[in-house]
Amino acid sequence: MAGLGSDPWWKKTLYLTGGALLAAAAYLLHELLVIRKQQEIDSKDAIILHQFARPNNGVPSLSPFCLKMETYLRMADLPYQNYFGGKLSAQGKMPWIEYNNEKVSGTEFIIDFLEEKLGVNLNKNLGPHERAVSRAVTKMVEEHFYWTLAYCQWVDNLNETRKMLSLSGGGPFSNLLRWVVCHITKGIVKREMHGHGIGRFSEEEIYMLMEKDMRSLAGLLGDKKYIMGPKLSTLDATVFGHLAQAMWTLPGTRPERLIKGELINLAMYCERIRRKFWPEWHHDDDNTIYESEESSEGSKTHTPLLDFSFYSRTETFEDEGAENSFSRTPDTDFTGHSLFDSDVDMDDYTDHEQCK
């Protein structure tokens, strides 16, 4: 650099531009790798759920597995505390939990752990054949359907996903940081899809595989309330976590058109679970938004979910068996019948008792 003064103008420009880019890259790297001072968490007799930050469109998570895990905790009526520190588990997984200073990652292992430690069991009403079917469908959803969703979310529909992504600490480079994170994720997804094998097919073939999976789920659900019948099971948390991405995070895409069109029973299924287990999750792009009779037109927008929250379904749905329980479900008429789906049966909030 000592000889910069004798260099031609284009070399000086190149040096200065390169320096600025290196400085910006160093800043972004610092923001990505810096160890933030996190508040102390006491996991004694408490479930701490580590997951990605809430997106900014009102949906709980852009990750099917994070949404699956949090929905499962609500279905099982297990109080928990969210932590959005961004730190992955020792296995490089998200989500993961802490309970009594034990750390467990991988949703299947987390559920097994909670069943053993806390005695919950959403599958106690399933027989051996139904359990086998449930596991087979789980693997189809998590090991096959998931990758087609990831392709739509992080490759084909990346620009829309980037708008939903919420990042903190980016400062003046927040938009650039969001762009960098999205494109890094895109590269990771494409590489992992190639290793899986499904990424070696064309875009049209990937969407064809997605459609087959969605049609299989629609056929399995039929006109039942839940995937395996009238009672909740762990499979419902899995399926909901994935289908919710098609319902609410992929606007204008093929999976959204399919689930809200031809496979409308899947859309109704998602609405049932959203309304029952996510009372604070509002959505302003459809006509099924929660609102009280006093709500004004200006209030019909989603409220961002809390970044650090404690949740207990027992407290949220207290006095569920009371005669006037319909007063807290504004998507029903005065008779208690759902205005959206006739088999929602909003009067029956006792499914969670099966896991006690």
PDB file of C-alpha atoms in Angstrom, residues 120-320:
ATOM      1  CA  VAL A 120     -46.836 -37.875  28.847  1.00  0.00           C
ATOM      2  CA  ASN A 121     -48.109 -39.978  25.952  1.00  0.00           C
ATOM      3  CA  LEU A 122     -50.142 -38.574  23.094  1.00  0.00           C
ATOM      4  CA  ASN A 123     -50.159 -42.006  21.426  1.00  0.00           C
ATOM      5  CA  LYS A 124     -51.701 -44.054  24.220  1.00  0.00           C
ATOM      6  CA  ASN A 125     -54.924 -44.512  22.243  1.00  0.00           C
ATOM      7  CA  LEU A 126     -53.094 -46.029  19.259  1.00  0.00           C
ATOM      8  CA  GLY A 127     -52.816 -49.786  18.764  1.00  0.00           C
ATOM      9  CA  PRO A 128     -49.713 -51.539  17.385  1.00  0.00           C
ATOM     10  CA  HIS A 129     -50.871 -51.214  13.756  1.00  0.00           C
ATOM     11  CA  GLU A 130     -51.749 -47.537  14.185  1.00  0.00           C
ATOM     12  CA  ARG A 131     -48.398 -46.845  15.811  1.00  0.00           C
ATOM     13  CA  ALA A 132     -46.644 -48.460  12.859  1.00  0.00           C
ATOM     14  CA  VAL A 133     -48.677 -46.363  10.403  1.00  0.00           C
ATOM     15  CA  SER A 134     -47.945 -43.251  12.453  1.00  0.00           C
ATOM     16  CA  ARG A 135     -44.204 -43.870  12.338  1.00  0.00           C
ATOM     17  CA  ALA A 136     -44.261 -44.561   8.601  1.00  0.00           C
ATOM     18  CA  VAL A 137     -46.142 -41.323   7.911  1.00  0.00           C
ATOM     19  CA  THR A 138     -43.780 -39.413  10.215  1.00  0.00           C
ATOM     20  CA  LYS A 139     -40.798 -40.605   8.201  1.00  0.00           C
ATOM     21  CA  MET A 140     -42.501 -39.695   4.906  1.00  0.00           C
ATOM     22  CA  VAL A 141     -43.160 -36.189   6.219  1.00  0.00           C
ATOM     23  CA  GLU A 142     -39.789 -35.568   7.880  1.00  0.00           C
ATOM     24  CA  GLU A 143     -37.463 -37.376   5.482  1.00  0.00           C
ATOM     25  CA  HIS A 144     -39.176 -36.667   2.160  1.00  0.00           C
ATOM     26  CA  PHE A 145     -41.904 -34.014   2.246  1.00  0.00           C
ATOM     27  CA  TYR A 146     -39.650 -31.779   4.359  1.00  0.00           C
ATOM     28  CA  TRP A 147     -37.030 -31.512   1.610  1.00  0.00           C
ATOM     29  CA  THR A 148     -39.574 -30.453  -0.991  1.00  0.00           C
ATOM     30  CA  LEU A 149     -40.775 -27.730   1.389  1.00  0.00           C
ATOM     31  CA  ALA A 150     -37.186 -26.663   2.041  1.00  0.00           C
ATOM     32  CA  TYR A 151     -36.629 -26.365  -1.699  1.00  0.00           C
ATOM     33  CA  CYS A 152     -39.716 -24.190  -2.127  1.00  0.00           C
ATOM     34  CA  GLN A 153     -38.859 -22.092   0.935  1.00  0.00           C
ATOM     35  CA  TRP A 154     -35.117 -21.567   0.575  1.00  0.00           C
ATOM     36  CA  VAL A 155     -34.461 -22.013  -3.149  1.00  0.00           C
ATOM     37  CA  ASP A 156     -37.485 -21.330  -5.338  1.00  0.00           C
ATOM     38  CA  ASN A 157     -39.196 -18.799  -3.053  1.00  0.00           C
ATOM     39  CA  LEU A 158     -36.127 -17.306  -1.380  1.00  0.00           C
ATOM     40  CA  ASN A 159     -37.055 -13.651  -1.849  1.00  0.00           C
ATOM     41  CA  GLU A 160     -40.355 -14.059   0.003  1.00  0.00           C
ATOM     42  CA  THR A 161     -38.677 -16.079   2.739  1.00  0.00           C
ATOM     43  CA  ARG A 162     -36.063 -13.352   3.170  1.00  0.00           C
ATOM     44  CA  LYS A 163     -38.826 -10.805   3.868  1.00  0.00           C
ATOM     45  CA  MET A 164     -40.142 -12.992   6.702  1.00  0.00           C
ATOM     46  CA  LEU A 165     -36.772 -13.707   8.285  1.00  0.00           C
ATOM     47  CA  SER A 166     -36.147 -11.884  11.542  1.00  0.00           C
ATOM     48  CA  LEU A 167     -32.564 -11.161  12.570  1.00  0.00           C
ATOM     49  CA  SER A 168     -31.309  -9.070  15.472  1.00  0.00           C
ATOM     50  CA  GLY A 169     -28.009  -7.344  15.859  1.00  0.00           C
ATOM     51  CA  GLY A 170     -27.531  -6.496  12.199  1.00  0.00           C
ATOM     52  CA  GLY A 171     -27.530  -2.766  12.810  1.00  0.00           C
ATOM     53  CA  PRO A 172     -27.150  -0.749   9.621  1.00  0.00           C
ATOM     54  CA  PHE A 173     -26.331  -3.945   7.771  1.00  0.00           C
ATOM     55  CA  SER A 174     -29.520  -5.807   8.795  1.00  0.00           C
ATOM     56  CA  ASN A 175     -30.861  -6.099   5.246  1.00  0.00           C
ATOM     57  CA  LEU A 176     -27.490  -7.190   3.931  1.00  0.00           C
ATOM     58  CA  LEU A 177     -27.130  -9.647   6.791  1.00  0.00           C
ATOM     59  CA  ARG A 178     -30.566 -11.096   6.008  1.00  0.00           C
ATOM     60  CA  TRP A 179     -29.565 -11.460   2.365  1.00  0.00           C
ATOM     61  CA  VAL A 180     -26.305 -13.182   3.321  1.00  0.00           C
ATOM     62  CA  VAL A 181     -27.993 -15.595   5.750  1.00  0.00           C
ATOM     63  CA  CYS A 182     -30.669 -16.519   3.202  1.00  0.00           C
ATOM     64  CA  HIS A 183     -28.170 -17.233   0.447  1.00  0.00           C
ATOM     65  CA  ILE A 184     -25.931 -19.216   2.778  1.00  0.00           C
ATOM     66  CA  THR A 185     -28.984 -21.246   3.802  1.00  0.00           C
ATOM     67  CA  LYS A 186     -29.929 -21.698   0.158  1.00  0.00           C
ATOM     68  CA  GLY A 187     -26.503 -23.169  -0.568  1.00  0.00           C
ATOM     69  CA  ILE A 188     -26.709 -25.480   2.444  1.00  0.00           C
ATOM     70  CA  VAL A 189     -30.184 -26.687   1.477  1.00  0.00           C
ATOM     71  CA  LYS A 190     -29.156 -27.391  -2.111  1.00  0.00           C
ATOM     72  CA  ARG A 191     -26.056 -29.257  -0.977  1.00  0.00           C
ATOM     73  CA  GLU A 192     -27.939 -31.353   1.568  1.00  0.00           C
ATOM     74  CA  MET A 193     -30.729 -32.075  -0.900  1.00  0.00           C
ATOM     75  CA  HIS A 194     -28.149 -33.315  -3.373  1.00  0.00           C
ATOM     76  CA  GLY A 195     -26.677 -35.581  -0.697  1.00  0.00           C
ATOM     77  CA  HIS A 196     -30.150 -36.829   0.186  1.00  0.00           C
ATOM     78  CA  GLY A 197     -30.788 -37.596  -3.457  1.00  0.00           C
ATOM     79  CA  ILE A 198     -33.974 -35.618  -3.961  1.00  0.00           C
ATOM     80  CA  GLY A 199     -31.963 -32.559  -5.005  1.00  0.00           C
ATOM     81  CA  ARG A 200     -30.685 -34.369  -8.085  1.00  0.00           C
ATOM     82  CA  PHE A 201     -34.086 -34.102  -9.724  1.00  0.00           C
ATOM     83  CA  SER A 202     -35.476 -31.179 -11.699  1.00  0.00           C
ATOM     84  CA  GLU A 203     -37.663 -28.502 -10.135  1.00  0.00           C
ATOM     85  CA  GLU A 204     -40.756 -29.975 -11.764  1.00  0.00           C
ATOM     86  CA  GLU A 205     -39.928 -33.430 -10.466  1.00  0.00           C
ATOM     87  CA  ILE A 206     -39.392 -32.094  -6.933  1.00  0.00           C
ATOM     88  CA  TYR A 207     -42.794 -30.417  -6.989  1.00  0.00           C
ATOM     89  CA  MET A 208     -44.349 -33.597  -8.353  1.00  0.00           C
ATOM     90  CA  LEU A 209     -42.954 -35.495  -5.351  1.00  0.00           C
ATOM     91  CA  MET A 210     -44.286 -32.789  -3.027  1.00  0.00           C
ATOM     92  CA  GLU A 211     -47.757 -33.078  -4.527  1.00  0.00           C
ATOM     93  CA  LYS A 212     -47.756 -36.852  -4.079  1.00  0.00           C
ATOM     94  CA  ASP A 213     -46.893 -36.454  -0.401  1.00  0.00           C
ATOM     95  CA  MET A 214     -49.588 -33.829   0.134  1.00  0.00           C
ATOM     96  CA  ARG A 215     -52.201 -35.953  -1.619  1.00  0.00           C
ATOM     97  CA  SER A 216     -51.200 -38.911   0.531  1.00  0.00           C
ATOM     98  CA  LEU A 217     -51.718 -36.849   3.672  1.00  0.00           C
ATOM     99  CA  ALA A 218     -55.072 -35.584   2.407  1.00  0.00           C
ATOM    100  CA  GLY A 219     -56.186 -39.128   1.642  1.00  0.00           C
ATOM    101  CA  LEU A 220     -55.065 -40.378   5.043  1.00  0.00           C
ATOM    102  CA  LEU A 221     -56.828 -37.530   6.842  1.00  0.00           C
ATOM    103  CA  GLY A 222     -60.070 -37.809   4.875  1.00  0.00           C
ATOM    104  CA  ASP A 223     -62.877 -36.327   6.919  1.00  0.00           C
ATOM    105  CA  LYS A 224     -61.346 -37.221  10.283  1.00  0.00           C
ATOM    106  CA  LYS A 225     -60.631 -34.603  12.914  1.00  0.00           C
ATOM    107  CA  TYR A 226     -56.999 -35.641  13.277  1.00  0.00           C
ATOM    108  CA  ILE A 227     -54.679 -37.786  11.200  1.00  0.00           C
ATOM    109  CA  MET A 228     -55.144 -40.979  13.228  1.00  0.00           C
ATOM    110  CA  GLY A 229     -58.772 -40.418  14.199  1.00  0.00           C
ATOM    111  CA  PRO A 230     -60.788 -38.371  16.710  1.00  0.00           C
ATOM    112  CA  LYS A 231     -57.924 -38.075  19.206  1.00  0.00           C
ATOM    113  CA  LEU A 232     -54.666 -36.178  18.957  1.00  0.00           C
ATOM    114  CA  SER A 233     -51.398 -38.037  18.491  1.00  0.00           C
ATOM    115  CA  THR A 234     -47.759 -37.044  18.159  1.00  0.00           C
ATOM    116  CA  LEU A 235     -48.159 -37.376  14.400  1.00  0.00           C
ATOM    117  CA  ASP A 236     -50.447 -34.334  14.373  1.00  0.00           C
ATOM    118  CA  ALA A 237     -47.685 -32.112  15.726  1.00  0.00           C
ATOM    119  CA  THR A 238     -45.373 -33.415  12.988  1.00  0.00           C
ATOM    120  CA  VAL A 239     -47.845 -32.975  10.143  1.00  0.00           C
ATOM    121  CA  PHE A 240     -49.021 -29.572  11.340  1.00  0.00           C
ATOM    122  CA  GLY A 241     -45.469 -28.271  11.668  1.00  0.00           C
ATOM    123  CA  HIS A 242     -44.875 -29.031   7.998  1.00  0.00           C
ATOM    124  CA  LEU A 243     -48.248 -28.225   6.453  1.00  0.00           C
ATOM    125  CA  ALA A 244     -48.313 -24.879   8.267  1.00  0.00           C
ATOM    126  CA  GLN A 245     -45.367 -23.816   6.106  1.00  0.00           C
ATOM    127  CA  ALA A 246     -47.438 -24.386   2.973  1.00  0.00           C
ATOM    128  CA  MET A 247     -50.429 -22.633   4.526  1.00  0.00           C
ATOM    129  CA  TRP A 248     -48.789 -19.497   5.885  1.00  0.00           C
ATOM    130  CA  THR A 249     -45.169 -19.044   4.744  1.00  0.00           C
ATOM    131  CA  LEU A 250     -45.233 -19.751   0.999  1.00  0.00           C
ATOM    132  CA  PRO A 251     -47.565 -17.153  -0.548  1.00  0.00           C
ATOM    133  CA  GLY A 252     -48.498 -17.715  -4.167  1.00  0.00           C
ATOM    134  CA  THR A 253     -46.586 -20.990  -4.456  1.00  0.00           C
ATOM    135  CA  ARG A 254     -47.735 -24.351  -5.729  1.00  0.00           C
ATOM    136  CA  PRO A 255     -48.078 -25.942  -2.262  1.00  0.00           C
ATOM    137  CA  GLU A 256     -50.153 -23.015  -0.993  1.00  0.00           C
ATOM    138  CA  ARG A 257     -52.477 -23.183  -3.994  1.00  0.00           C
ATOM    139  CA  LEU A 258     -52.822 -26.930  -3.579  1.00  0.00           C
ATOM    140  CA  ILE A 259     -53.588 -26.925   0.155  1.00  0.00           C
ATOM    141  CA  LYS A 260     -56.033 -24.031  -0.076  1.00  0.00           C
ATOM    142  CA  GLY A 261     -57.648 -25.363  -3.216  1.00  0.00           C
ATOM    143  CA  GLU A 262     -57.989 -29.011  -4.104  1.00  0.00           C
ATOM    144  CA  LEU A 263     -56.760 -30.357  -0.749  1.00  0.00           C
ATOM    145  CA  ILE A 264     -58.984 -28.143   1.365  1.00  0.00           C
ATOM    146  CA  ASN A 265     -59.338 -30.789   4.083  1.00  0.00           C
ATOM    147  CA  LEU A 266     -55.655 -30.209   4.902  1.00  0.00           C
ATOM    148  CA  ALA A 267     -56.301 -26.462   5.215  1.00  0.00           C
ATOM    149  CA  MET A 268     -59.217 -27.119   7.569  1.00  0.00           C
ATOM    150  CA  TYR A 269     -57.012 -29.454   9.583  1.00  0.00           C
ATOM    151  CA  CYS A 270     -54.342 -26.769   9.942  1.00  0.00           C
ATOM    152  CA  GLU A 271     -56.964 -24.231  11.012  1.00  0.00           C
ATOM    153  CA  ARG A 272     -58.329 -26.603  13.642  1.00  0.00           C
ATOM    154  CA  ILE A 273     -54.926 -27.013  15.242  1.00  0.00           C
ATOM    155  CA  ARG A 274     -53.955 -23.352  14.922  1.00  0.00           C
ATOM    156  CA  ARG A 275     -57.143 -22.200  16.626  1.00  0.00           C
ATOM    157  CA  LYS A 276     -57.023 -24.760  19.384  1.00  0.00           C
ATOM    158  CA  PHE A 277     -53.360 -24.611  20.359  1.00  0.00           C
ATOM    159  CA  TRP A 278     -52.216 -21.186  19.137  1.00  0.00           C
ATOM    160  CA  PRO A 279     -54.821 -18.679  20.396  1.00  0.00           C
ATOM    161  CA  GLU A 280     -52.342 -15.808  20.083  1.00  0.00           C
ATOM    162  CA  TRP A 281     -51.477 -16.617  16.463  1.00  0.00           C
ATOM    163  CA  HIS A 282     -53.467 -14.241  14.301  1.00  0.00           C
ATOM    164  CA  HIS A 283     -53.345 -14.107  10.540  1.00  0.00           C
ATOM    165  CA  ASP A 284     -54.636 -11.196   8.484  1.00  0.00           C
ATOM    166  CA  ASP A 285     -54.631 -12.780   5.030  1.00  0.00           C
ATOM    167  CA  ASP A 286     -57.724 -14.929   5.492  1.00  0.00           C
ATOM    168  CA  ASN A 287     -61.231 -14.746   6.874  1.00  0.00           C
ATOM    169  CA  THR A 288     -60.560 -16.973   9.865  1.00  0.00           C
ATOM    170  CA  ILE A 289     -58.831 -14.408  12.086  1.00  0.00           C
ATOM    171  CA  TYR A 290     -59.629 -14.453  15.789  1.00  0.00           C
ATOM    172  CA  GLU A 291     -61.494 -11.338  16.766  1.00  0.00           C
ATOM    173  CA  SER A 292     -63.953 -10.372  19.449  1.00  0.00           C
ATOM    174  CA  GLU A 293     -67.261  -8.800  18.620  1.00  0.00           C
ATOM    175  CA  GLU A 294     -65.851  -5.457  19.762  1.00  0.00           C
ATOM    176  CA  SER A 295     -62.862  -5.647  17.415  1.00  0.00           C
ATOM    177  CA  SER A 296     -62.555  -2.809  14.965  1.00  0.00           C
ATOM    178  CA  GLU A 297     -61.501  -3.084  11.360  1.00  0.00           C
ATOM    179  CA  GLY A 298     -58.196  -1.441  12.199  1.00  0.00           C
ATOM    180  CA  SER A 299     -57.348  -4.157  14.704  1.00  0.00           C
ATOM    181  CA  LYS A 300     -57.518  -7.016  12.204  1.00  0.00           C
ATOM    182  CA  THR A 301     -53.800  -7.494  11.890  1.00  0.00           C
ATOM    183  CA  HIS A 302     -51.531 -10.130  13.338  1.00  0.00           C
ATOM    184  CA  THR A 303     -49.718  -9.492  16.589  1.00  0.00           C
ATOM    185  CA  PRO A 304     -46.073 -10.595  16.630  1.00  0.00           C
ATOM    186  CA  LEU A 305     -45.505 -13.529  18.960  1.00  0.00           C
ATOM    187  CA  LEU A 306     -43.326 -12.833  21.980  1.00  0.00           C
ATOM    188  CA  ASP A 307     -39.614 -13.451  21.556  1.00  0.00           C
ATOM    189  CA  PHE A 308     -39.204 -14.810  25.070  1.00  0.00           C
ATOM    190  CA  SER A 309     -42.293 -16.367  26.572  1.00  0.00           C
ATOM    191  CA  PHE A 310     -43.632 -18.773  29.109  1.00  0.00           C
ATOM    192  CA  TYR A 311     -46.532 -20.858  27.958  1.00  0.00           C
ATOM    193  CA  SER A 312     -48.912 -23.150  29.775  1.00  0.00           C
ATOM    194  CA  ARG A 313     -51.967 -24.379  27.959  1.00  0.00           C
ATOM    195  CA  THR A 314     -53.654 -25.183  31.257  1.00  0.00           C
ATOM    196  CA  GLU A 315     -53.592 -21.490  32.112  1.00  0.00           C
ATOM    197  CA  THR A 316     -54.555 -20.407  28.599  1.00  0.00           C
ATOM    198  CA  PHE A 317     -57.560 -22.689  28.349  1.00  0.00           C
ATOM    199  CA  GLU A 318     -58.765 -22.586  31.933  1.00  0.00           C
ATOM    200  CA  ASP A 319     -62.356 -23.605  32.623  1.00  0.00           C
ATOM    201  CA  GLU A 320     -62.504 -25.390  29.269  1.00  0.00           C
TER     202      GLU A 320
END
